[in-house]
PDB file of C-alpha atoms and ligand atoms in Angstrom:
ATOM      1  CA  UNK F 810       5.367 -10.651  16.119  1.00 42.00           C
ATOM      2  CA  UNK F 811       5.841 -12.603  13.083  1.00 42.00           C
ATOM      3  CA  UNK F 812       7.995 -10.796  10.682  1.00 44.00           C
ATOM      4  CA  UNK F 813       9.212 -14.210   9.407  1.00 41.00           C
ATOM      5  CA  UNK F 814       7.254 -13.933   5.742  1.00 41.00           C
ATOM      6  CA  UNK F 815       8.286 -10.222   5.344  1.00 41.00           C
ATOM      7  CA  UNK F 816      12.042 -11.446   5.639  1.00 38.00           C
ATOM      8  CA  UNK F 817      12.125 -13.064   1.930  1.00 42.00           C
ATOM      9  CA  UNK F 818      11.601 -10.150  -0.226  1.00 42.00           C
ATOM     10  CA  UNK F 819       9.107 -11.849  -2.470  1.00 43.00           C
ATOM     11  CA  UNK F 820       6.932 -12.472   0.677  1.00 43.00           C
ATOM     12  CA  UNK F 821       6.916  -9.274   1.588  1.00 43.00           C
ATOM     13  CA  UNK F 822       6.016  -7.646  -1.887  1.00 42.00           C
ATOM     14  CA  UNK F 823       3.003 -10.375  -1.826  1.00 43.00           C
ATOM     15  CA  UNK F 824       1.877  -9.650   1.670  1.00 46.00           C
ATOM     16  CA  UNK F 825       2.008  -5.757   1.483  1.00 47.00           C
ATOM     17  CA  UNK F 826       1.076  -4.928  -2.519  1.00 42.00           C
ATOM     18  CA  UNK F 827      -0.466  -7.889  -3.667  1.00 38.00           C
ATOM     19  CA  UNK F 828      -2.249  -7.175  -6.858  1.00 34.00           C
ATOM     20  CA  UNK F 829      -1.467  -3.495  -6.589  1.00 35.00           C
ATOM     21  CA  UNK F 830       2.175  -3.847  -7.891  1.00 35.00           C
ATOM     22  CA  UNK F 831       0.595  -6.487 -10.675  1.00 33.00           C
ATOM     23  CA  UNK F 832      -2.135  -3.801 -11.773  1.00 35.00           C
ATOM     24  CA  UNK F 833       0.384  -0.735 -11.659  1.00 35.00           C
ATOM     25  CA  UNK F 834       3.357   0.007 -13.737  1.00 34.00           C
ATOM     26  CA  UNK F 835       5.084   1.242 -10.975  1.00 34.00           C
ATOM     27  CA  UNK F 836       5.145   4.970 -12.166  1.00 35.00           C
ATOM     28  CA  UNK F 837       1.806   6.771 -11.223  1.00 35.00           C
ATOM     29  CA  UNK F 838       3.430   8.619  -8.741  1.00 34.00           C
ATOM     30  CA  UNK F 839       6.698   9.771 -10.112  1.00 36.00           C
ATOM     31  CA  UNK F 840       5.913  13.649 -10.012  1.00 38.00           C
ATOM     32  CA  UNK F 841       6.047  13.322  -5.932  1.00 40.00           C
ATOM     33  CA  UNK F 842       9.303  11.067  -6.067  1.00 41.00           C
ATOM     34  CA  UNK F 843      11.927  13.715  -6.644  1.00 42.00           C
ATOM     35  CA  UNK F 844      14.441  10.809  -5.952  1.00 43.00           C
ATOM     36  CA  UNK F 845      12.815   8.054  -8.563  1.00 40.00           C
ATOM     37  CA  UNK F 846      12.047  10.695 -11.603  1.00 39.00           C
ATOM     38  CA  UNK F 847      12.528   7.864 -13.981  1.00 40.00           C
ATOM     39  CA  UNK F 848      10.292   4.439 -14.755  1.00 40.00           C
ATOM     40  CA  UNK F 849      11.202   1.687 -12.458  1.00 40.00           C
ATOM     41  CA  UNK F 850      14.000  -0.992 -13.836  1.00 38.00           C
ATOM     42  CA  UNK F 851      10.660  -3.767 -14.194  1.00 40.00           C
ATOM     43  CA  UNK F 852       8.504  -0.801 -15.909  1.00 40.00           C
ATOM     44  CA  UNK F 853      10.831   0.277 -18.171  1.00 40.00           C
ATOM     45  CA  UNK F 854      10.623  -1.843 -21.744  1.00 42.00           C
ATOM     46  CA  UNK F 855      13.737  -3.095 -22.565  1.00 41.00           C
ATOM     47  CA  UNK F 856      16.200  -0.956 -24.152  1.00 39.00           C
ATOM     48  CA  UNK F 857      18.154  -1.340 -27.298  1.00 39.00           C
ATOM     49  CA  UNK F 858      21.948  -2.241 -26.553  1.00 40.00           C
ATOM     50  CA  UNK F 859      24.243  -0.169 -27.205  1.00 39.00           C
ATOM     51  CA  UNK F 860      23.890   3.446 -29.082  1.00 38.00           C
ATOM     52  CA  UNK F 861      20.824   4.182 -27.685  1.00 38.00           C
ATOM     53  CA  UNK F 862      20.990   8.099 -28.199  1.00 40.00           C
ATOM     54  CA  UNK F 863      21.101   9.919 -25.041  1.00 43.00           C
ATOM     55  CA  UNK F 864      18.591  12.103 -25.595  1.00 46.00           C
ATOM     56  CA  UNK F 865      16.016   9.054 -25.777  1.00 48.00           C
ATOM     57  CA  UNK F 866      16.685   7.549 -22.598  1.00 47.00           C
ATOM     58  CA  UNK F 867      14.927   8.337 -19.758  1.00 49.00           C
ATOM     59  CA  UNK F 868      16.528  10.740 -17.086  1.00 49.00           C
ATOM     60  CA  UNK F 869      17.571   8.154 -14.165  1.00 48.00           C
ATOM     61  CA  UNK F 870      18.789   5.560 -16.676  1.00 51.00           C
ATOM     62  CA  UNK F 871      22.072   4.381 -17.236  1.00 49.00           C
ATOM     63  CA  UNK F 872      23.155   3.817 -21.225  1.00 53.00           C
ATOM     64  CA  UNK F 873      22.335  -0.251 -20.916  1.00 57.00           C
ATOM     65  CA  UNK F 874      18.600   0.417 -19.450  1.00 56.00           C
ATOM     66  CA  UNK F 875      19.670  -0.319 -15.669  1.00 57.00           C
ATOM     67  CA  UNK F 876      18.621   2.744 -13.327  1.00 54.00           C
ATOM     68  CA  UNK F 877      21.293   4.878 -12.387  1.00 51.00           C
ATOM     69  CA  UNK F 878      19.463   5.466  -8.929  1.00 70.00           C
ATOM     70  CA  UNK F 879      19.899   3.001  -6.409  1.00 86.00           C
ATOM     71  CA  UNK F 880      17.308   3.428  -3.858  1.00 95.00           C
ATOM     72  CA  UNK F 881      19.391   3.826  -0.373  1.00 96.00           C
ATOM     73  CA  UNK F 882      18.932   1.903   1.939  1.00 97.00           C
ATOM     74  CA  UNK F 883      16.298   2.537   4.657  1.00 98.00           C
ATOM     75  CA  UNK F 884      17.769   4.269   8.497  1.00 98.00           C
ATOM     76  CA  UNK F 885      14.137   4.638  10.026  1.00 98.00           C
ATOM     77  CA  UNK F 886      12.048   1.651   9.260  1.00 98.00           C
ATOM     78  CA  UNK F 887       9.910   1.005  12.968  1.00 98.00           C
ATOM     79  CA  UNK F 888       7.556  -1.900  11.926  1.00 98.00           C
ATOM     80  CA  UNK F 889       8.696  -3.643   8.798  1.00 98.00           C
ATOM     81  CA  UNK F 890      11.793  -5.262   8.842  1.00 97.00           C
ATOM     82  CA  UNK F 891      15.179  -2.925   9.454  1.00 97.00           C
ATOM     83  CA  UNK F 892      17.174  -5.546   6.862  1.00 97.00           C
ATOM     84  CA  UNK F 893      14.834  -4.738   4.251  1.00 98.00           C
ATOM     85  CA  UNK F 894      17.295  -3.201   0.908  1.00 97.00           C
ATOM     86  CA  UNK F 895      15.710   0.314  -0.167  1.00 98.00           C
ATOM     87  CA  UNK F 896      14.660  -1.402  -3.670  1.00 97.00           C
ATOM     88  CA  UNK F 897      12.429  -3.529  -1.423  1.00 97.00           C
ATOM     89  CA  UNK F 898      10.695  -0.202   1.141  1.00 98.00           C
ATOM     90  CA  UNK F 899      10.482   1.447  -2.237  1.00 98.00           C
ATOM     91  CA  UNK F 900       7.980  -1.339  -3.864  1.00 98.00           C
ATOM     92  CA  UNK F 901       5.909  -1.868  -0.472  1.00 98.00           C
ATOM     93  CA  UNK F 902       5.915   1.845  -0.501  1.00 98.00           C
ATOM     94  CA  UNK F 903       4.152   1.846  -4.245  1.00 98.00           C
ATOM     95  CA  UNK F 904       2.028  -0.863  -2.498  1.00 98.00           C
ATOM     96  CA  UNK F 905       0.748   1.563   0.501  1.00 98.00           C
ATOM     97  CA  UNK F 906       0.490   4.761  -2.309  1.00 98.00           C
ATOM     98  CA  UNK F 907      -1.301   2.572  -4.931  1.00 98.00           C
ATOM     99  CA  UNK F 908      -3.884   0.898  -1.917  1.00 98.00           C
ATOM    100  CA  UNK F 909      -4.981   4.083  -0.564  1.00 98.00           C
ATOM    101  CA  UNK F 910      -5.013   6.022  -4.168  1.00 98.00           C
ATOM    102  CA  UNK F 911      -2.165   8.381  -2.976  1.00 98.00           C
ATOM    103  CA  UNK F 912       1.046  10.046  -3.682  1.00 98.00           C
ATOM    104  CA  UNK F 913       4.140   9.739  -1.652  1.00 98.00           C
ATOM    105  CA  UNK F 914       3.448  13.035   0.119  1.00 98.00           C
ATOM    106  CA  UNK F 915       0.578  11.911   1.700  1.00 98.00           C
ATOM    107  CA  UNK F 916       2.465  10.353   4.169  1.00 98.00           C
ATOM    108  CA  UNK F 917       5.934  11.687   3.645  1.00 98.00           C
ATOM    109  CA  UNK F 918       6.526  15.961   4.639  1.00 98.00           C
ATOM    110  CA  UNK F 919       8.745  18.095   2.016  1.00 97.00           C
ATOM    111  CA  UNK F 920      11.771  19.183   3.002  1.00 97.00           C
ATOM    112  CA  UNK F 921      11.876  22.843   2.185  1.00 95.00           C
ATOM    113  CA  UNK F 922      15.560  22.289   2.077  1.00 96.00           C
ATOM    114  CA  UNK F 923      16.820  20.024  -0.357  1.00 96.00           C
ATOM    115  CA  UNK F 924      15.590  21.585  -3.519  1.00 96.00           C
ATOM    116  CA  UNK F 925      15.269  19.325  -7.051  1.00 95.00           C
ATOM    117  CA  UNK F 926      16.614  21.336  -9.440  1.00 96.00           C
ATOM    118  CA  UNK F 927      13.055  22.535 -10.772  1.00 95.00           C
ATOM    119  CA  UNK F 928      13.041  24.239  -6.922  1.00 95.00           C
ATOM    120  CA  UNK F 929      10.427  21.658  -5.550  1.00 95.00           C
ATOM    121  CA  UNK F 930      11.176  20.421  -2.464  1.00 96.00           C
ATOM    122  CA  UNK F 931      12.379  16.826  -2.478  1.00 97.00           C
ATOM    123  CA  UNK F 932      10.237  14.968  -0.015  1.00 97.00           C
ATOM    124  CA  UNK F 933      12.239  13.540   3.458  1.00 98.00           C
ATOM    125  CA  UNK F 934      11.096   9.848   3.617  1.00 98.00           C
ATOM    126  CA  UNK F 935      12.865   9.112   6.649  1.00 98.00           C
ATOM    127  CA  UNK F 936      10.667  12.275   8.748  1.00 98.00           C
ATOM    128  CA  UNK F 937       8.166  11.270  10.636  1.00 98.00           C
ATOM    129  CA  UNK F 938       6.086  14.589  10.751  1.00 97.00           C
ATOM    130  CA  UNK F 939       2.986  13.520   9.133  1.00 98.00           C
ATOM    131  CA  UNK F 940       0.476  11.994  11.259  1.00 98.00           C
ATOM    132  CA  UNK F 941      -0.341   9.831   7.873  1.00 98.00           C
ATOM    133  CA  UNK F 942       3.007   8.155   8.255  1.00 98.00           C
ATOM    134  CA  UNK F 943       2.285   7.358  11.957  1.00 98.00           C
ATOM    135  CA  UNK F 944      -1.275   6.225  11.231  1.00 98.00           C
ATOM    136  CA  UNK F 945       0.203   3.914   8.382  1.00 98.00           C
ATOM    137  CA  UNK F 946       2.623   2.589  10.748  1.00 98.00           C
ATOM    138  CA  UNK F 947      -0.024   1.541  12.709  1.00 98.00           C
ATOM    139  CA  UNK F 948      -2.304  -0.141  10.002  1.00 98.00           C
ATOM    140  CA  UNK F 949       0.870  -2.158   8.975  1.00 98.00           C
ATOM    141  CA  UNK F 950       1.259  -3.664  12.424  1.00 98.00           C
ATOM    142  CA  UNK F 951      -2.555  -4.060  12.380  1.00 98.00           C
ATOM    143  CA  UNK F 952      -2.299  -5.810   8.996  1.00 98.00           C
ATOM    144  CA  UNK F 953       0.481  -8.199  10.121  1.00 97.00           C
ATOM    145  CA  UNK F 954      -1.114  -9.407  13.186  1.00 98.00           C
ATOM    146  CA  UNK F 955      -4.841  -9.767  10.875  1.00 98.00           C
ATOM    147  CA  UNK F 956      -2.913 -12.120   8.988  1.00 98.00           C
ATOM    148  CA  UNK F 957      -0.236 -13.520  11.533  1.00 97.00           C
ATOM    149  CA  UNK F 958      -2.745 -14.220  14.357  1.00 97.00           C
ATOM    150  CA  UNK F 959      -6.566 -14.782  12.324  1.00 97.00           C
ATOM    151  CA  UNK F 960      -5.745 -15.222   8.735  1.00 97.00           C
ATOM    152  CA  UNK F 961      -3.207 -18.252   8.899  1.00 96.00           C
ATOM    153  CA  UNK F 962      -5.606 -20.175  11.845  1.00 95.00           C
ATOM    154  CA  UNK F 963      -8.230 -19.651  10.042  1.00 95.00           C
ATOM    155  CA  UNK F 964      -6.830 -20.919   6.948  1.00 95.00           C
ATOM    156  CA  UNK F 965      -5.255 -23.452   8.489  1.00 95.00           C
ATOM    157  CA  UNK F 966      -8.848 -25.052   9.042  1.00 95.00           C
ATOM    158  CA  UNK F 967     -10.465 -23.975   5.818  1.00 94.00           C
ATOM    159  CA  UNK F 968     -10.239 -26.421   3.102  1.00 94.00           C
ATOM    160  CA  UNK F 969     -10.674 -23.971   0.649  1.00 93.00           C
ATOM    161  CA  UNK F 970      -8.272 -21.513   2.105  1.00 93.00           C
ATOM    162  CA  UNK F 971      -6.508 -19.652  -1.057  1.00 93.00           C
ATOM    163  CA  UNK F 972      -3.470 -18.616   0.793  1.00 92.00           C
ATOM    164  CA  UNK F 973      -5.133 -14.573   0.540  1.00 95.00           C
ATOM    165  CA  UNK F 974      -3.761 -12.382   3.317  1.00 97.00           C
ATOM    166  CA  UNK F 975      -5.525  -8.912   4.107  1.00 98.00           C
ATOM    167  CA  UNK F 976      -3.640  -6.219   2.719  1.00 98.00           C
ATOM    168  CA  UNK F 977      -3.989  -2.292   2.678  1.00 98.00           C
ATOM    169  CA  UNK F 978      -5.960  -2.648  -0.152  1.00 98.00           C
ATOM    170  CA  UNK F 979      -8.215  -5.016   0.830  1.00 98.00           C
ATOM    171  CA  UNK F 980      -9.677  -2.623   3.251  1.00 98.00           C
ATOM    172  CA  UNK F 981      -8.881   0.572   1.600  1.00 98.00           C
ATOM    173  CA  UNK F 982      -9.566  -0.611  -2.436  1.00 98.00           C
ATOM    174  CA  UNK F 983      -8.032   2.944  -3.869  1.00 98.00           C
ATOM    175  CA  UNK F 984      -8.952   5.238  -1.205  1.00 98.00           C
ATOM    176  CA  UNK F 985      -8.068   7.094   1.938  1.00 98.00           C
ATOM    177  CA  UNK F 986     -10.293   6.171   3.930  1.00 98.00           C
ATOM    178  CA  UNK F 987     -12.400   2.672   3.533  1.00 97.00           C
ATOM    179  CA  UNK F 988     -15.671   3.422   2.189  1.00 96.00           C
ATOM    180  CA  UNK F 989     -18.619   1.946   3.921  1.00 96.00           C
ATOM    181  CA  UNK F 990     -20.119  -0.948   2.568  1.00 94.00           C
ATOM    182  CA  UNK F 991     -23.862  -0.815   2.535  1.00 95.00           C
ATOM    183  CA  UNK F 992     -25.777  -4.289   1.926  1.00 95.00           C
ATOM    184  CA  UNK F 993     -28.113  -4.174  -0.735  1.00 94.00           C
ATOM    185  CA  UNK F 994     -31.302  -3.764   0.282  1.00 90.00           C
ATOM    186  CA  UNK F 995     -32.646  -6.969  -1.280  1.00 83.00           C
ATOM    187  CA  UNK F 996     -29.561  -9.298  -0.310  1.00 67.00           C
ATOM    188  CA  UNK F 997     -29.366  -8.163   2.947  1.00 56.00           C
ATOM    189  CA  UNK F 998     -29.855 -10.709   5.883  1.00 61.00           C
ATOM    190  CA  UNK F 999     -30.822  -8.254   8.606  1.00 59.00           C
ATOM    191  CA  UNK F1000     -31.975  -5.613   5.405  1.00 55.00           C
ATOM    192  CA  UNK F1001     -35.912  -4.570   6.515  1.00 55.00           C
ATOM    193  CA  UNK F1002     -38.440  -6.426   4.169  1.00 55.00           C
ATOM    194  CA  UNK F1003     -39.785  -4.718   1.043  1.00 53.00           C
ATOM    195  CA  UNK F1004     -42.680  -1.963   2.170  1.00 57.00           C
ATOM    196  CA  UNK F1005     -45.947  -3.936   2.675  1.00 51.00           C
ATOM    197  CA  UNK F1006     -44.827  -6.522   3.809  1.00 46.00           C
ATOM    198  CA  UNK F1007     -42.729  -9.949   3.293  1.00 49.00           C
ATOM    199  CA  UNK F1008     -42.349 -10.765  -0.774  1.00 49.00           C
ATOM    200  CA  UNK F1009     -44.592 -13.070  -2.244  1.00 49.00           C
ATOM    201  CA  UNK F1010     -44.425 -16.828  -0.982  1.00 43.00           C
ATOM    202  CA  UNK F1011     -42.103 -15.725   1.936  1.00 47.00           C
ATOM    203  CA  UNK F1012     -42.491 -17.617   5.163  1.00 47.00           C
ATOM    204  CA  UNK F1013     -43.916 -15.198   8.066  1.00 48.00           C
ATOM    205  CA  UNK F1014     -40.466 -15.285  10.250  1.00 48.00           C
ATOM    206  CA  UNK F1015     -40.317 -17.854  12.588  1.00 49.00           C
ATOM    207  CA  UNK F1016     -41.463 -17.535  16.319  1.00 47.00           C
ATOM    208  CA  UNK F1017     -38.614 -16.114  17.976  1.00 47.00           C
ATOM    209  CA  UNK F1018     -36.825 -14.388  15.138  1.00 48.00           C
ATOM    210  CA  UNK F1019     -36.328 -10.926  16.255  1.00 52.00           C
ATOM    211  CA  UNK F1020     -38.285  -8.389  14.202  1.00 49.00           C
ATOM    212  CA  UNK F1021     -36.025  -6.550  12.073  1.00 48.00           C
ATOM    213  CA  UNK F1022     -36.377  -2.406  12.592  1.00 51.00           C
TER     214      UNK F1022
HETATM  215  C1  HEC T2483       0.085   5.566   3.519  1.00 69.07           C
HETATM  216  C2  HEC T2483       1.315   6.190   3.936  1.00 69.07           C
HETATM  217  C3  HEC T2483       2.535   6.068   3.033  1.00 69.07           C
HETATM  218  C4  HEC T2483       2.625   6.325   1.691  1.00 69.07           C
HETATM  219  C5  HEC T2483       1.527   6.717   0.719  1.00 69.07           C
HETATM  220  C6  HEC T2483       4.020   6.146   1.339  1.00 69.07           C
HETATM  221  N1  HEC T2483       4.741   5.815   2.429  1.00 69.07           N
HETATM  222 FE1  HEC T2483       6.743   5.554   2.525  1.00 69.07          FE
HETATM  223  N2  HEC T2483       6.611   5.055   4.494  1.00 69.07           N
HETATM  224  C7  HEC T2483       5.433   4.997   5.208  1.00 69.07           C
HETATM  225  C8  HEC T2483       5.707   4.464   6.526  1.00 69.07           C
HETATM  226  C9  HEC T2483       4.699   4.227   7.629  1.00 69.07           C
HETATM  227  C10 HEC T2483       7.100   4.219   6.573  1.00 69.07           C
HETATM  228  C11 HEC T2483       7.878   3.662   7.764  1.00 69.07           C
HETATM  229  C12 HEC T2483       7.683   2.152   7.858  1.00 69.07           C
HETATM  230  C13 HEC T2483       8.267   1.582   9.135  1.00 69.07           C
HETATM  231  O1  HEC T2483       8.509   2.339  10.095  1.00 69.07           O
HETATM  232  O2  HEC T2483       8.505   0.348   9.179  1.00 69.07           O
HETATM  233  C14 HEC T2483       7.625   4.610   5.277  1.00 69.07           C
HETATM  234  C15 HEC T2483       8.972   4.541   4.934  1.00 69.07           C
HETATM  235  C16 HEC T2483       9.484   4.899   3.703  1.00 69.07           C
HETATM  236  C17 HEC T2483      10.875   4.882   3.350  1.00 69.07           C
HETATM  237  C18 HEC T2483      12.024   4.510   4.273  1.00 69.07           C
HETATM  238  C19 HEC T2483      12.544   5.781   4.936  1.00 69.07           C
HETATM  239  C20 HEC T2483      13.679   5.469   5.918  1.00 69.07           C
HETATM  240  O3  HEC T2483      14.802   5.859   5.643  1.00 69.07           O
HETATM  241  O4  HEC T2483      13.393   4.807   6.923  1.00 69.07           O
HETATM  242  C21 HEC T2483      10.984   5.284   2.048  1.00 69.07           C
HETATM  243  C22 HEC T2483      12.247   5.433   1.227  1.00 69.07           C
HETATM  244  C23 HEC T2483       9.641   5.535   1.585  1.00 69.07           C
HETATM  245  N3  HEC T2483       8.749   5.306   2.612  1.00 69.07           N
HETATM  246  C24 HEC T2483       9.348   5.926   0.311  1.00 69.07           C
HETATM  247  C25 HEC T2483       8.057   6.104  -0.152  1.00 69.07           C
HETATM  248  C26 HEC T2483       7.744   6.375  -1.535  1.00 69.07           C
HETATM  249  C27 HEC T2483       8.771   6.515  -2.655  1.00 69.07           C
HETATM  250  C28 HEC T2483       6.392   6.490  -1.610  1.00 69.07           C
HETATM  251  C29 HEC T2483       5.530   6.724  -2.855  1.00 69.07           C
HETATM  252  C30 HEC T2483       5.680   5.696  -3.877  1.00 69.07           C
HETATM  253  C31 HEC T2483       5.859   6.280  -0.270  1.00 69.07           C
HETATM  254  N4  HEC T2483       6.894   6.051   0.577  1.00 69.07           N
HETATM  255  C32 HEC T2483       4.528   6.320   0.054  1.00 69.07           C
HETATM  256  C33 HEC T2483       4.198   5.397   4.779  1.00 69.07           C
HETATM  257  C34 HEC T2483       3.872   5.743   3.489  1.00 69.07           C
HETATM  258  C1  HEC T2484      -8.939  -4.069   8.273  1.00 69.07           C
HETATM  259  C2  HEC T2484      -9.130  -2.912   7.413  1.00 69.07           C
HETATM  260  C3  HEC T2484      -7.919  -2.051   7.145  1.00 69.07           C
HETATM  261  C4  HEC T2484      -6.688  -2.437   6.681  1.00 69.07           C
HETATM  262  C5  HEC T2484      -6.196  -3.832   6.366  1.00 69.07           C
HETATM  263  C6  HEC T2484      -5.918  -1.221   6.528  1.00 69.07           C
HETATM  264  N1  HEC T2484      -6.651  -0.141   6.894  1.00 69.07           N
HETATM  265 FE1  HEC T2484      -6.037   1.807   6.900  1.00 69.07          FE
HETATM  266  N2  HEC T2484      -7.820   2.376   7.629  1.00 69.07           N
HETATM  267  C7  HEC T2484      -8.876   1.527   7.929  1.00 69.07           C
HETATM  268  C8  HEC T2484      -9.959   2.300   8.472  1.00 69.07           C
HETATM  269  C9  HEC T2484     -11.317   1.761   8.902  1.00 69.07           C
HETATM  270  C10 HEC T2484      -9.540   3.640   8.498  1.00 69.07           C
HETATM  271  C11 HEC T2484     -10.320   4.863   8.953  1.00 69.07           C
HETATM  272  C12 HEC T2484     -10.216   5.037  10.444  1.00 69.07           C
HETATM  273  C13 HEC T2484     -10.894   6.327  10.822  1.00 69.07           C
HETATM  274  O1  HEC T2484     -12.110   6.416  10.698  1.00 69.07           O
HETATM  275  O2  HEC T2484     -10.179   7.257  11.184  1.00 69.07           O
HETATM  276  C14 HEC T2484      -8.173   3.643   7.954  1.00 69.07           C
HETATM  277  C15 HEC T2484      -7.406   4.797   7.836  1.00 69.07           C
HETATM  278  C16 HEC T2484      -6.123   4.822   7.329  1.00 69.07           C
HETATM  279  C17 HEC T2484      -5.321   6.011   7.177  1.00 69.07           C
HETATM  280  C18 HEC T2484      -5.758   7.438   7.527  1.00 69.07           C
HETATM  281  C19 HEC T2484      -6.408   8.021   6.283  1.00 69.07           C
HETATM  282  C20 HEC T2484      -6.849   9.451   6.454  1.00 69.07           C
HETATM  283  O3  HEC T2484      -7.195  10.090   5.421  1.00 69.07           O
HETATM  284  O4  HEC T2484      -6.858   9.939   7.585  1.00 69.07           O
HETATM  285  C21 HEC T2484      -4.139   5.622   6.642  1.00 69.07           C
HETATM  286  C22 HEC T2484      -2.961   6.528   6.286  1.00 69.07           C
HETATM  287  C23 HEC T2484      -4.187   4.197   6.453  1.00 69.07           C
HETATM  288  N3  HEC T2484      -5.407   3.743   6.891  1.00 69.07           N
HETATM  289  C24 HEC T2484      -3.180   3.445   5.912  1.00 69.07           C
HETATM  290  C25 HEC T2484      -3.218   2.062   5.778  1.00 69.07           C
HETATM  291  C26 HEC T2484      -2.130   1.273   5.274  1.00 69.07           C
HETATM  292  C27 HEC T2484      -0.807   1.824   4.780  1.00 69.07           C
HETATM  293  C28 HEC T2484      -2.532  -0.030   5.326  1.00 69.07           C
HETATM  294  C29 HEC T2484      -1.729  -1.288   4.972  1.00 69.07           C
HETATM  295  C30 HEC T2484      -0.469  -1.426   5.676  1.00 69.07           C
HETATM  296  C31 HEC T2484      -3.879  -0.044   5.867  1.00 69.07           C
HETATM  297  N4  HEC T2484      -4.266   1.242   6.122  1.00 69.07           N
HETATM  298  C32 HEC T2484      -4.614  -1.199   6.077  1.00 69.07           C
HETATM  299  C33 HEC T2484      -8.925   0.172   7.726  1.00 69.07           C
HETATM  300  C34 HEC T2484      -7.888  -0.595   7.285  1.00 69.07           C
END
């Protein structure tokens, strides 16, 4: 497999969240990220130096604006890239949540364990209970070999390729599961002709055509 373009961290953020991360302040799902409770470093506007009151900065932040949290570093990454730092995971991750129109959790179990203080569970990204997280796995080798072994060849022929890959979102477009596309009636190739008959000025289909049901 190709993991080549994942291995530069701005490739990967392009191949896996693509317009999500552009569209998205990076925060929608802090309630289910008990270990990212404050705005990401890029969402957060830039703070006044120095004397910023305490009080006014957001929990997570250092006095200076940088985040206090450091995300750690991945132990159980399977398909994308085990080098990748946990700042990186953490932004495809935002990617997969903001694709499907998810939290964190819907893919990553609670562990009834390790408490926030406000007693909710914190949730154990490294688990792999949730069939979610093994179905994602799945769609993300999918994905890669879409664009590794189709995209790029095809591309690679098309004059006016655009250098798109298919992402989670391409398919999914905010939700679970994809919805199904239906053609409009009128545009659609195959789509049954208008009741009574053909529209006006329409050729009668040519000998041979298959009659559409
Ligand atoms: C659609 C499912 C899905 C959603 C939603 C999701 N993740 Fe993940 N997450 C995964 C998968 C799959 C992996 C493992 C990837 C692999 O094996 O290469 C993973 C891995 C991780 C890891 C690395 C864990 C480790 O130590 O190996 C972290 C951290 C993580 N996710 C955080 C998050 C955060 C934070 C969110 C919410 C912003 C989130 N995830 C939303 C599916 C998801
Ligand atoms: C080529 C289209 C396509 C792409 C790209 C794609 N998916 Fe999917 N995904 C589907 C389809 C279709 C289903 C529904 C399959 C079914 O009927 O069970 C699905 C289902 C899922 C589910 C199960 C949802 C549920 O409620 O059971 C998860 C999780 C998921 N995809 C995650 C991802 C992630 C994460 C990515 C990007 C790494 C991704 N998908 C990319 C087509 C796609």
């Amino acid at each position: 497999m190709k993991l080549t373009s994942l291995l530069s961290p701005a490739a990967a953020v392009a191949l896996l969240t693509a317009a999500v991360l552009a569209a998205t302040t990076g925060v929608q799902a802090t309630q289910d990220q008990p270990q990212t409770t404050a705005p990401t470093a890029q969402a957060a506007p830039a703070p006044p130096t120095g004397g910023a009151p305490a009080q006014n900065m957001p929990p997570g932040m250092a006095p200076g604006g940088r985040p206090m949290r450091s995300y750690p570093a991945p132990t159980n990454l399977q398909v994308l890239p085990k080098n990748l730092t946990g700042q990186q995971v953490h932004e495809i991750m935002e990617g997969f949540a903001g694709s499907l129109g998810v939290h964190c959790d819907f893919c990553h179990a609670a562990d009834p364990k390790n408490l926030m203080p406000n007693g909710r569970p914190r949730l154990n990204f490294a688990d792999d209970s949730k069939d979610d997280k093994k179905i994602a796995r799945i769609m993300l080798t999918m994905t890669q070999q879409i664009n590794a072994d189709y995209i790029s060849k095809a591309s690679a022929m098309d004059p006016d390729a655009m250098g798109m890959k298919v992402t989670c979102g391409t398919c999914h477009r905010g939700h679970e599961m994809p919805e199904e596309f239906v053609i409009p009636k009128e545009q659609g190739p195959g789509g049954p002709p208008p009741a009574g008959g053909p529209p006006n000025g329409a050729a009668p289909p040519a000998a041979g055509t298959p009659p559409a049901h």
